[in-house]
Amino acid sequence: MTRVATLALVLLALAVPGSAFAHATVVRTIPANGAVVAKAPTEIRVVFDDVVRIGPGIAAIRNGGGSVLGDRPSVAGERTLVIPLKRGLANGAYSARWSIVSDDGHLETGVIAFAVGKGKPVAALAAGSNSPRATDVVARWIFYAGLLVAVGVALSALVTRPRDGERIALLLSTACVLAAVGAGEEAHRVGLDTRAGTAFAAELIVAIVVASVAGAATLERRLLRPALVLALGLVVAPAFAGHAYDPGVNRVNVPADALHLAGAAAWVGALVGFFAFREAQRRRLVLLALGGVLLLAVTGVVRAWWELIHLSQLWDTSYGQTLLVKTGLLLASLALGWLLRARIRRRAGVELVFVAGILVAVSVLVLLRPGRDAQASPPVRISTAEPSPQPPPPARDAVVIAKEVGDLGVALHLQRQRTTAIVLSPAGGGLSGLDVRLNGRSASACGHGCYTVDRAPGAVVDVQIDKFGPTLRTTFPVPAARQRADGLLRRIEVRYRTRRSVFFLERLASSPSQEVSALWRLEAPDRLAYQIPGGADGIVIGNRRWDRSTPDAAWRESAQTQLPQPATQWNQIANVNVVAADAETKTITFVDPTTPAYFQVVVDVHTLLPRSVSMTAAAHFMVDRYIRFNAPRAIFPPR
């Protein structure tokens, strides 16, 4: 029970936050993903924040056409992947897939899209899988199996000092050959010019040396002890090849990782010793196994501290899920071992079977990016350089509500069994290519800027938007009741347009950092004036207009198309519903499909005149608060 409790600390430690550092993360691409460029590029550059080498599967195509690769890809300055393109690319959309091997041996791929001249950059290529390949997992399994048996046999032999030296030397030599095969395969895969490749090459040399000395020890027994001591050095190089030596990670992780391997090797060596050593001292082997498991647990806590940032990464990331599988197999092995404690050889056999499974999980784990890197990766931003096509209109039975969310306008179309989000681009139209979640469910694309889930909205709709810079989140309260109100809105329009004058304050924004407030007067039949405090003023009377940039600047007169007043901010209406009401007011929501613009009007039930009007459109977030109606004429030509 003590061992199980100790190992449980590993899971508890995963909830403790650590520091986040990334490696081989994309800093930028040239041209940018989603860009529309006037001049055809001759190459694509993908800039990373760490050393990289060329990976497999690099491609560049004209969408709907053939390859536009100009030459072999290369790496410039160790951190920039260069993909040459054919010269004189014609106008149109293009896609490119990049692929690199990071300095710690991870294979990473991605896709960018761009257009020359006019066009919508949409990726026609798919990124290759960043998941570990089966051949890589097999190579790592062979490497770790050989390493743990070699180091484990060395430890158990040094602790118990059995007399059957020839068998020990043969077992050590064989295990080192396995470790050398796995290390050589990994060094070849990632390349000697990477940190991981250099470390595996060093491991290959050490394993060959130990295998050679151990082989000689079958004939010359006095060489056995030097071989056993040299074998202990096999735990060092893997720490420099993997996550423990990533840039920015505390260097305490390097000895912790080496000791983690040593603890696992001690456990494995004791299990092997029960079978391989004819004169084994069982008590010492039990103590070696117990000490190995305790060391494995303590160093596992240290490593978990640095590899995961949040507890949720245990189930949200492949790395965390694999870590759970590894820990579960380890706990199951120890539990079964405890049940079979009276049958020592059978217990050792069962635990060795579980060790083989644990090594599969470990071989996958070391090839995955840890949670701290997933947290540190810079957000992807969909390009808004060009206007997009308009989103689809709401269904006839949908209630519409909308608001400003960062730089985006977000509207919801609410139906009984469907929730749809419309995301309006700052450049105009619907913004596609985003990852949108509605009440925690991933939404499917349903048109330009349209994302839907086949679920009832509930009391609230939580919206999460990714791939447009940092994650955007907001919550929409869902109207508890609804009542069609087309006729009511028409009566409100008539009442509004027949007023002699309208006086309101307006807040107009295009983003959270760009907004302006103004005082507006509208007078029948064709007069209006606005004033921005400390800023511009304007007066329109019939077909004449006067403007000035500041209150003390001179007025400038110009021609003006006649504007009948008072005029509403919308032209057409659809999906008109009363969504809230009390003794004094009613709240009406609707959409003007010609823009599209989403409105919310709070109207006085006694006068049928608006108290406030809110509008959400692409890069236009407006709130008007009405002050007075039918005031005396106050708009005259400036003096």
PDB file of N, CA and C in Angstrom, residues 29-37 112-114:
ATOM      1  N   THR A  29       4.899  33.216 -40.691  1.00  0.00           N
ATOM      2  CA  THR A  29       5.147  32.716 -42.042  1.00  0.00           C
ATOM      3  C   THR A  29       5.158  33.900 -43.000  1.00  0.00           C
ATOM      4  N   ILE A  30       5.948  33.781 -44.045  1.00  0.00           N
ATOM      5  CA  ILE A  30       6.040  34.809 -45.088  1.00  0.00           C
ATOM      6  C   ILE A  30       5.818  34.120 -46.434  1.00  0.00           C
ATOM      7  N   PRO A  31       4.678  34.407 -47.139  1.00  0.00           N
ATOM      8  CA  PRO A  31       3.594  35.297 -46.730  1.00  0.00           C
ATOM      9  C   PRO A  31       2.787  34.744 -45.567  1.00  0.00           C
ATOM     10  N   ALA A  32       2.024  35.622 -44.923  1.00  0.00           N
ATOM     11  CA  ALA A  32       1.219  35.196 -43.782  1.00  0.00           C
ATOM     12  C   ALA A  32       0.104  34.265 -44.228  1.00  0.00           C
ATOM     13  N   ASN A  33      -0.275  33.381 -43.335  1.00  0.00           N
ATOM     14  CA  ASN A  33      -1.391  32.486 -43.623  1.00  0.00           C
ATOM     15  C   ASN A  33      -2.653  33.314 -43.836  1.00  0.00           C
ATOM     16  N   GLY A  34      -3.326  33.097 -44.982  1.00  0.00           N
ATOM     17  CA  GLY A  34      -4.538  33.826 -45.301  1.00  0.00           C
ATOM     18  C   GLY A  34      -4.318  35.148 -46.005  1.00  0.00           C
ATOM     19  N   ALA A  35      -3.058  35.464 -46.347  1.00  0.00           N
ATOM     20  CA  ALA A  35      -2.761  36.753 -46.968  1.00  0.00           C
ATOM     21  C   ALA A  35      -3.125  36.750 -48.451  1.00  0.00           C
ATOM     22  N   VAL A  36      -3.471  37.935 -48.956  1.00  0.00           N
ATOM     23  CA  VAL A  36      -3.638  38.164 -50.389  1.00  0.00           C
ATOM     24  C   VAL A  36      -2.550  39.140 -50.797  1.00  0.00           C
ATOM     25  N   VAL A  37      -1.609  38.690 -51.636  1.00  0.00           N
ATOM     26  CA  VAL A  37      -0.447  39.507 -51.990  1.00  0.00           C
ATOM     27  C   VAL A  37      -0.573  39.982 -53.432  1.00  0.00           C
ATOM     28  N   ILE A 112      -0.323  26.396 -44.795  1.00  0.00           N
ATOM     29  CA  ILE A 112      -0.688  27.794 -44.947  1.00  0.00           C
ATOM     30  C   ILE A 112      -1.339  27.976 -46.317  1.00  0.00           C
ATOM     31  N   ALA A 113      -2.183  29.000 -46.420  1.00  0.00           N
ATOM     32  CA  ALA A 113      -2.838  29.327 -47.692  1.00  0.00           C
ATOM     33  C   ALA A 113      -2.634  30.816 -47.964  1.00  0.00           C
ATOM     34  N   PHE A 114      -2.448  31.151 -49.227  1.00  0.00           N
ATOM     35  CA  PHE A 114      -2.335  32.548 -49.616  1.00  0.00           C
ATOM     36  C   PHE A 114      -2.868  32.684 -51.036  1.00  0.00           C
TER      37      PHE A 114
END
